[in-house]
CSV table of C-alpha atoms and ligand atoms in Angstrom, one decimal:
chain,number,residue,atom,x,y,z
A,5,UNK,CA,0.0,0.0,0.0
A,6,UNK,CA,1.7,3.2,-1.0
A,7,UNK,CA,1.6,6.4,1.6
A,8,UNK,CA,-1.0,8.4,0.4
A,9,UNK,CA,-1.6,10.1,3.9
A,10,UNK,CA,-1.1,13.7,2.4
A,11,UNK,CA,-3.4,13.4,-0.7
A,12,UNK,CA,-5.7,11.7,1.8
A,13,UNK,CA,-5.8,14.8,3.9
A,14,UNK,CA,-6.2,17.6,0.4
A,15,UNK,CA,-9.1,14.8,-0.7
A,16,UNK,CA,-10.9,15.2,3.1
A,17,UNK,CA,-11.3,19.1,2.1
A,18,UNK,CA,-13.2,18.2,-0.8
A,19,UNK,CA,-15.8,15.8,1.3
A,20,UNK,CA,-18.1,18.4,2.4
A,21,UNK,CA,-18.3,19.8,-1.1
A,22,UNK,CA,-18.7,16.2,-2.1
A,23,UNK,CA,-21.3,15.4,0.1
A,24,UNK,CA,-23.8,18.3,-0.9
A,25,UNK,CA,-23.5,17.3,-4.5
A,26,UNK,CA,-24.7,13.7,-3.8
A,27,UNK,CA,-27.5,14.9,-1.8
A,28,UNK,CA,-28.9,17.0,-5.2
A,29,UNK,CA,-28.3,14.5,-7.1
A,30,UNK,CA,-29.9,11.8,-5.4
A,31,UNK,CA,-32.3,13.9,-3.3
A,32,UNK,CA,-31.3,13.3,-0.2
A,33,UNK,CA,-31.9,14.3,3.7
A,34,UNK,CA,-28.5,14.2,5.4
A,35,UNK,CA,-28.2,12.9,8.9
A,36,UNK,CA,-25.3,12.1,11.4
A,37,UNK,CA,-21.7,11.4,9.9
A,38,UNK,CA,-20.2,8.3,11.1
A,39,UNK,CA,-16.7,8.4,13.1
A,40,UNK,CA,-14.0,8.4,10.4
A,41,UNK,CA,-12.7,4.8,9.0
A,42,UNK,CA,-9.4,4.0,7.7
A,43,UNK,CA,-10.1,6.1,4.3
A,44,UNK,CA,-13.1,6.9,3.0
A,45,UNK,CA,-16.1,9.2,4.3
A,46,UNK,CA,-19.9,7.8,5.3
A,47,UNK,CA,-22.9,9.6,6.2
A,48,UNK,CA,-26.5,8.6,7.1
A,49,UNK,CA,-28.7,9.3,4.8
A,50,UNK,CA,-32.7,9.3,4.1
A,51,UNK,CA,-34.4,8.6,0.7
A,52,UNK,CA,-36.5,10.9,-0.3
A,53,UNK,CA,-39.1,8.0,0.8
A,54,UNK,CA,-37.5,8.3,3.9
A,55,UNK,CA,-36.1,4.9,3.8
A,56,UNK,CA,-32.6,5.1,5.8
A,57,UNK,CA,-29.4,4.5,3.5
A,58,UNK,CA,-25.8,5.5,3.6
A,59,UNK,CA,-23.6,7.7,1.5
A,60,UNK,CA,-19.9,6.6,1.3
A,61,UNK,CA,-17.8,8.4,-0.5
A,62,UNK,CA,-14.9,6.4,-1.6
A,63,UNK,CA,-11.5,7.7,-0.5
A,64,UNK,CA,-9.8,7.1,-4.6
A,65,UNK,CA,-6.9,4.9,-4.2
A,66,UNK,CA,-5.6,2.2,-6.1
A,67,UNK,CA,-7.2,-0.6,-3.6
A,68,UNK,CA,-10.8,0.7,-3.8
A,69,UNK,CA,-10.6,1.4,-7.6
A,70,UNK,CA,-13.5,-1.3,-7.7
A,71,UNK,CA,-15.0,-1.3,-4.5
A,72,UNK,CA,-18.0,-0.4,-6.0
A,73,UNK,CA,-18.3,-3.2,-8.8
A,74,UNK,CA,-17.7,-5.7,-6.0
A,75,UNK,CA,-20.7,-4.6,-4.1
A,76,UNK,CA,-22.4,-5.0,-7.4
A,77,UNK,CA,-21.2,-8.0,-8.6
A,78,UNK,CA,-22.3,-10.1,-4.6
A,79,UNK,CA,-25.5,-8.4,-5.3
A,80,UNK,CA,-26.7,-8.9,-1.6
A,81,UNK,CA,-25.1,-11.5,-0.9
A,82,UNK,CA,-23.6,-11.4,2.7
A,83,UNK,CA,-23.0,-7.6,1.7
A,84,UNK,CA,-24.9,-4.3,1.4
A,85,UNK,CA,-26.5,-3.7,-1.6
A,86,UNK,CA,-25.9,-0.7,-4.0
A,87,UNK,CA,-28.5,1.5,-4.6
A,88,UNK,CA,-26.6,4.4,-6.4
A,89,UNK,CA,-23.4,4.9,-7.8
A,90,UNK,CA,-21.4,8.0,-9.1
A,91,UNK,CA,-18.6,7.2,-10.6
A,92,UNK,CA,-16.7,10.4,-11.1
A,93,UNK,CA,-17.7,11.0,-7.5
A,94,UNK,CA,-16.4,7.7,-6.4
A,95,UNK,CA,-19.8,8.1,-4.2
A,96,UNK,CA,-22.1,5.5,-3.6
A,97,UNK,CA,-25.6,5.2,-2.0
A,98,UNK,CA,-25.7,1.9,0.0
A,99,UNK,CA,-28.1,0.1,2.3
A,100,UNK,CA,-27.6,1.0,5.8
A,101,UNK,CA,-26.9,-1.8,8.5
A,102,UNK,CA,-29.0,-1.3,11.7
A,103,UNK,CA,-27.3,-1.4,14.0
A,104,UNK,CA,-24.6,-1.2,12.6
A,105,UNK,CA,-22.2,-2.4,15.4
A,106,UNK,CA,-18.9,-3.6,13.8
A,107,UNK,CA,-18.6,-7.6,14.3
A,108,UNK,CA,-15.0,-7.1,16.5
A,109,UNK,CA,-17.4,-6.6,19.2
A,110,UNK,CA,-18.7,-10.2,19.1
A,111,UNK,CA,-15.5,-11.7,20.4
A,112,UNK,CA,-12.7,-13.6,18.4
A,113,UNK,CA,-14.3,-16.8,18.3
A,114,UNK,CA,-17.9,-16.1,16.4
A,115,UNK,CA,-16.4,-12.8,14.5
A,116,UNK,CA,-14.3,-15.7,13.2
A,117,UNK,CA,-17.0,-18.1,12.3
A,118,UNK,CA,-19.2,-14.8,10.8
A,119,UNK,CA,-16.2,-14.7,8.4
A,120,UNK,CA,-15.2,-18.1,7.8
A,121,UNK,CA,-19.1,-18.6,6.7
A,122,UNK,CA,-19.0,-15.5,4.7
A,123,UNK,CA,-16.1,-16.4,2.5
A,124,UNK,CA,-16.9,-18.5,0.4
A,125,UNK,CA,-20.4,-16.4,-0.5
A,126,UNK,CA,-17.8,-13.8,-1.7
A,127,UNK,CA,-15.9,-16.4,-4.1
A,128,UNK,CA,-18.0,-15.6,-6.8
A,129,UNK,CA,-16.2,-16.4,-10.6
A,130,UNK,CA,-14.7,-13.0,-11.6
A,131,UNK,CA,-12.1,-11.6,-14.1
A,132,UNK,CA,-12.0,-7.5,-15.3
A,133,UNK,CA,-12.3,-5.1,-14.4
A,134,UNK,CA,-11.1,-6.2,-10.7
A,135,UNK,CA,-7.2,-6.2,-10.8
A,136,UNK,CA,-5.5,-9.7,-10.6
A,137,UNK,CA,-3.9,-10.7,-7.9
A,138,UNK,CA,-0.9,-11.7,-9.8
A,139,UNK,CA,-0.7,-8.0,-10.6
A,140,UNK,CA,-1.1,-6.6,-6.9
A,141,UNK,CA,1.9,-9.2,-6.0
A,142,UNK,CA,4.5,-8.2,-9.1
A,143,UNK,CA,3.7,-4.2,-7.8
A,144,UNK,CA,4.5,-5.3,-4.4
A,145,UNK,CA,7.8,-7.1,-5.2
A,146,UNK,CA,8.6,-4.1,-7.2
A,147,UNK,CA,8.0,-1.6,-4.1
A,148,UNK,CA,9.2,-3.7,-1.2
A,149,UNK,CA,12.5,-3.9,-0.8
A,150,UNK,CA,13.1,0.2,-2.0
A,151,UNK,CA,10.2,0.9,0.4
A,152,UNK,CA,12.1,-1.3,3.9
A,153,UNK,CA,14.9,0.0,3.3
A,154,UNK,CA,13.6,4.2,2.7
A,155,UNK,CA,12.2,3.2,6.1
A,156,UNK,CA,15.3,2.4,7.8
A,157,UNK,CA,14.7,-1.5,8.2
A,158,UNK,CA,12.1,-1.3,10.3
A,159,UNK,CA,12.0,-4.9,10.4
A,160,UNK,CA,14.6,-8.3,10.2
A,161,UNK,CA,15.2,-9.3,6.2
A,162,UNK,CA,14.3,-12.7,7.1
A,163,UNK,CA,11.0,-11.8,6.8
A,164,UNK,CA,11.2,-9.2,4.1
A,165,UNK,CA,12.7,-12.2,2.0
A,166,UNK,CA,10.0,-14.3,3.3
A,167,UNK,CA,7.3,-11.8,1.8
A,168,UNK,CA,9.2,-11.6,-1.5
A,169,UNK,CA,9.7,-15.1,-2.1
A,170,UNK,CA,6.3,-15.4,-1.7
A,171,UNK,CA,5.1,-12.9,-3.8
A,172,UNK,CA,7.5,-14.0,-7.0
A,173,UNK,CA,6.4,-18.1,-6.4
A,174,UNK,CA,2.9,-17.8,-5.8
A,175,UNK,CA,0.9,-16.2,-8.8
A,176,UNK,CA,2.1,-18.5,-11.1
A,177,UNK,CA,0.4,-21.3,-9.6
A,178,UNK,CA,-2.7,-20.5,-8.5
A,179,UNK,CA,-5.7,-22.5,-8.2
A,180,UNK,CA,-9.4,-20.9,-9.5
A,181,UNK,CA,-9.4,-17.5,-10.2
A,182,UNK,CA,-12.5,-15.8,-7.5
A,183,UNK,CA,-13.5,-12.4,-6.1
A,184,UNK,CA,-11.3,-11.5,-3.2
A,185,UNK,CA,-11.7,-8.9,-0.4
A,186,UNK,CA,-8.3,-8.2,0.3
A,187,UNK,CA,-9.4,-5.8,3.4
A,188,UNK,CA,-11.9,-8.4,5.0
A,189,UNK,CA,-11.1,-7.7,8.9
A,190,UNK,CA,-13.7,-7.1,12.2
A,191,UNK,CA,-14.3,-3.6,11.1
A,192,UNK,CA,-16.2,-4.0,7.6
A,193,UNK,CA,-18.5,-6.2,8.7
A,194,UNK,CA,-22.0,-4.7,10.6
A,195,UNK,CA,-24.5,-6.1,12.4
A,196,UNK,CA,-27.5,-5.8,10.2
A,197,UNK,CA,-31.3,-6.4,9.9
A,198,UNK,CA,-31.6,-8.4,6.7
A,199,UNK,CA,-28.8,-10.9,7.2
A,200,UNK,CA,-27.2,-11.1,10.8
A,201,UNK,CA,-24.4,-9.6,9.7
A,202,UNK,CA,-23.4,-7.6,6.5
A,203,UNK,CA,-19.9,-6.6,4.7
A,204,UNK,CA,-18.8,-3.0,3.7
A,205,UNK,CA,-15.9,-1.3,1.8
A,206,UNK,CA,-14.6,-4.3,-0.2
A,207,UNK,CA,-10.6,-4.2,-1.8
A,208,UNK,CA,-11.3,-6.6,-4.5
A,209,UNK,CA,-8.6,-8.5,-6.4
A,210,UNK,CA,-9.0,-11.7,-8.2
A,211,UNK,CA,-7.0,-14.5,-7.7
A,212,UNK,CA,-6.9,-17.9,-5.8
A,213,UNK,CA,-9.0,-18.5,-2.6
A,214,UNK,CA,-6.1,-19.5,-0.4
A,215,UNK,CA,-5.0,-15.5,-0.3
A,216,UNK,CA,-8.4,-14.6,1.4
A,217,UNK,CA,-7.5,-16.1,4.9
A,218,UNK,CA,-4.6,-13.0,5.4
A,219,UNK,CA,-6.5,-9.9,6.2
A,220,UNK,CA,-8.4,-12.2,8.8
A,221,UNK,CA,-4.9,-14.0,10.1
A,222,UNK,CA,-3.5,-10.6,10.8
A,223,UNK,CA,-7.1,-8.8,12.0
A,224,UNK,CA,-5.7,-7.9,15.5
A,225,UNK,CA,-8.9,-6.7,16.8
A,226,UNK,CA,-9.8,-10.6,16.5
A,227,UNK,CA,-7.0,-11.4,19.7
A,228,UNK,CA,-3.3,-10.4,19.2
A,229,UNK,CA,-1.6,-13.1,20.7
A,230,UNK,CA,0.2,-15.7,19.1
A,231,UNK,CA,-2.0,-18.7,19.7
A,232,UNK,CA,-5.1,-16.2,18.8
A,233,UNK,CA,-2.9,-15.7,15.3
A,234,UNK,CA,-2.0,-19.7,15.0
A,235,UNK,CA,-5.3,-20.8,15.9
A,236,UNK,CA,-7.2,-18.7,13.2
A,237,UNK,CA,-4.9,-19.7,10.4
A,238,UNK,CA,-5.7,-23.5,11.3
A,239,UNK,CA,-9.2,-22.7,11.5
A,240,UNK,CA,-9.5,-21.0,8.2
A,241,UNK,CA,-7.5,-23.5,6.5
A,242,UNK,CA,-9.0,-26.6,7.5
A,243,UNK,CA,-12.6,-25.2,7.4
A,244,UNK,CA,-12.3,-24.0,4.4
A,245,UNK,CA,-10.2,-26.8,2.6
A,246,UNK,CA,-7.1,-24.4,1.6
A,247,UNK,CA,-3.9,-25.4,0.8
A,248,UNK,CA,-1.9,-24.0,4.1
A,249,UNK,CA,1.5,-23.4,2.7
A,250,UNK,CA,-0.1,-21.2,0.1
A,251,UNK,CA,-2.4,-19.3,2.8
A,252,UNK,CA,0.3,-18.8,4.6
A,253,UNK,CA,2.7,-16.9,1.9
A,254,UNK,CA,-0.1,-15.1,1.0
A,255,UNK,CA,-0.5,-13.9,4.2
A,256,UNK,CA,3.0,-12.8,4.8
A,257,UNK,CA,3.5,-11.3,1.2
A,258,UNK,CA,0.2,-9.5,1.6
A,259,UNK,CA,1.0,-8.4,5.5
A,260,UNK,CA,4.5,-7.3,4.9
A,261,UNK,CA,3.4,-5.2,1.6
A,262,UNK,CA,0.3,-3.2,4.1
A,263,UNK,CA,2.5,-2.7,7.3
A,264,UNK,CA,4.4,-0.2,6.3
A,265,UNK,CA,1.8,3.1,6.5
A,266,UNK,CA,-0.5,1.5,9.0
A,267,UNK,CA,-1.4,2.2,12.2
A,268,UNK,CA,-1.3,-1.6,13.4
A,269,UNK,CA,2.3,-2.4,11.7
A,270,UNK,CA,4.0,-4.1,15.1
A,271,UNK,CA,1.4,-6.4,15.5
A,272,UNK,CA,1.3,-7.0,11.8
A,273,UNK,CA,4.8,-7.7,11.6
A,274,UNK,CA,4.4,-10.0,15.0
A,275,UNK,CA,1.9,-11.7,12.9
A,276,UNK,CA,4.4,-12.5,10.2
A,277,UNK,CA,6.9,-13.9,12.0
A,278,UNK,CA,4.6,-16.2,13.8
A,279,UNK,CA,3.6,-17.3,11.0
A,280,UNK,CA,7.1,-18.1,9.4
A,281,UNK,CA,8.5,-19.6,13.1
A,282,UNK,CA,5.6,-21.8,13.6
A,283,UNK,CA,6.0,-23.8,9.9
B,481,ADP,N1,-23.7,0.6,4.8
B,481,ADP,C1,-23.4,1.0,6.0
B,481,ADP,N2,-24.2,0.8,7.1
B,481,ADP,C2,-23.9,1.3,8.3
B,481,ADP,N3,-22.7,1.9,8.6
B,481,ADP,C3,-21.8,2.1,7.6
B,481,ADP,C4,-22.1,1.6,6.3
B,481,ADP,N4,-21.0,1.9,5.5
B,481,ADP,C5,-20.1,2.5,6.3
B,481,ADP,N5,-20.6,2.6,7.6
B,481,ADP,C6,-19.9,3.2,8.8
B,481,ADP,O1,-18.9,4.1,8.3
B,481,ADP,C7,-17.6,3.6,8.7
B,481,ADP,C8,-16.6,3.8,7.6
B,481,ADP,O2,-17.0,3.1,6.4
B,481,ADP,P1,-16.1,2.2,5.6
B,481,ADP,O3,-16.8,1.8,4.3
B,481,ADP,O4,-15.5,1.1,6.4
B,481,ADP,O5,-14.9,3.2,5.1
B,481,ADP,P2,-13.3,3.2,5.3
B,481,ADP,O6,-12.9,3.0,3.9
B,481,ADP,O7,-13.0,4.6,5.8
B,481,ADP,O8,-12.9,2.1,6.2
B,481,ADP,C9,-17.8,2.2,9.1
B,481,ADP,O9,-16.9,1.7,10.0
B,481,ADP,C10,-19.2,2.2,9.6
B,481,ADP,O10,-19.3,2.6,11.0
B,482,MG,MG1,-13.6,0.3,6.7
């Protein structure tokens, strides 16, 4: 993930601009924002039937280039639907999840069975326009090493090496190519009325399943000690029938490329070297 902190900040200015613009177009009654998330901007919204919704405008990175064509494409399923979509907004109109209480709140154990059960709902068939995984790795390898070392090392090569070996092995031997949420963690899921519990703000990338189980290994809001981390990669993998070698490259090439710029990079990088020790 590349730092854009500072063109994150110049693209916050243009929000409330943003956010009046939607509600012409799409006639709607603005209500309460919701705290800030990682990147983008959400509001609470009313229809002009007065049926409640949400408007997320999409913070436009290179991750969440498609975030709106996944919701689209699982069409309700296990995820809020899409009412509206402005694409040279990057602003969509979604349903709204009542209550809306992230599922990191439910405790390790059944946030992990909420997303073990969801996964494979989101493992649709799926080719363009999401971006290959393949590709996402090959921009990774290309960043990585510069990126450690710009950063003073900030952590052993062992497991920068681990990441990259990873990374250049993998793609070429993947197994079905699926929709993938590479930012599926305790946060972006809500409890809902429709289903139990819903997804928001999908990353999606296509590629083999085995990569989906890293944004969930490393999700430290799930437990954040070792045997929470070993125990949810040996759930994942044997519930879910995935090849655990694979998973677990995926999940260090995938962890070491996001830990840089984020706010949970020592546990992250904890996570990784668990991961590698306990083979
Ligand atoms: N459809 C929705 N229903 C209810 N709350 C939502 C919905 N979409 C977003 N939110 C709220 O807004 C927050 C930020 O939205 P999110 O899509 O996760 O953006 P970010 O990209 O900033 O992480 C969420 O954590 C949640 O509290
Ligand atoms: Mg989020």
């Amino acid at each position: 993930m590349a730092d854009d902190r500072l063109n994150q900040r110049n693209w916050l200015q243009t929000v409330p601009e943003l956010v009046v613009e939607c509600a012409e177009e799409w006639d709607l009654q603005l209500g309460e924002p919701y705290p800030p998330g990682d990147a983008g901007y959400a509001q609470r919204v009313e229809l002009p039937d007065g049926a409640p919704a949400v408007l997320k405008l999409i913070y436009p990175d290179r991750e969440s280039t498609h975030e709106a064509a996944a919701i689209e494409r699982l069409d309700g399923d296990g995820v809020v639907r899409l009412l509206e979509y402005d694409a040279e907004r990057w602003a969509m109109l979604l349903e709204r999840c009542e209550p809306g209480t992230p599922l990191s709140v439910a405790g390790g154990e059944t946030a992990l069975g909420v997303l073990i059960g969801l996964l494979p709902r989101i493992w649709k068939p799926a080719g363009p326009p999401f971006m290959p995984l393949a590709d996402e790795a090959a921009w990774w390898v290309e960043y990585l090493p510069g990126q450690w070392a710009s950063a003073g090392e900030p952590f052993e090569r062992r497991l920068l090496d681990a990441a990259l070996d990873a990374l250049v092995t993998l793609p070429a031997t993947q197994g079905e190519q699926v929709l993938l949420q590479q930012d599926l963690h305790g946060d972006n899921v809500l409890a809902s009325q429709r289903e139990p519990w819903l997804m928001i703000d999908p990353k999606p990338l296509v590629g083999e399943r085995e990569f989906s189980v890293a944004p969930i290994v490393r999700s430290d809001e799930l437990g954040s000690t070792r045997r929470d981390v070993l125990y949810r990669f040996d759930r994942l993998t044997s519930e879910l029938g995935l090849d655990r070698d694979r998973a677990r490259g995926w999940t260090i090439g995938q962890t070491i490329a996001w830990s840089c710029y984020t706010d949970h990079h020592v546990p992250h990088v904890e996570t990784v070297r668990w991961l590698l020790d306990a083979r």
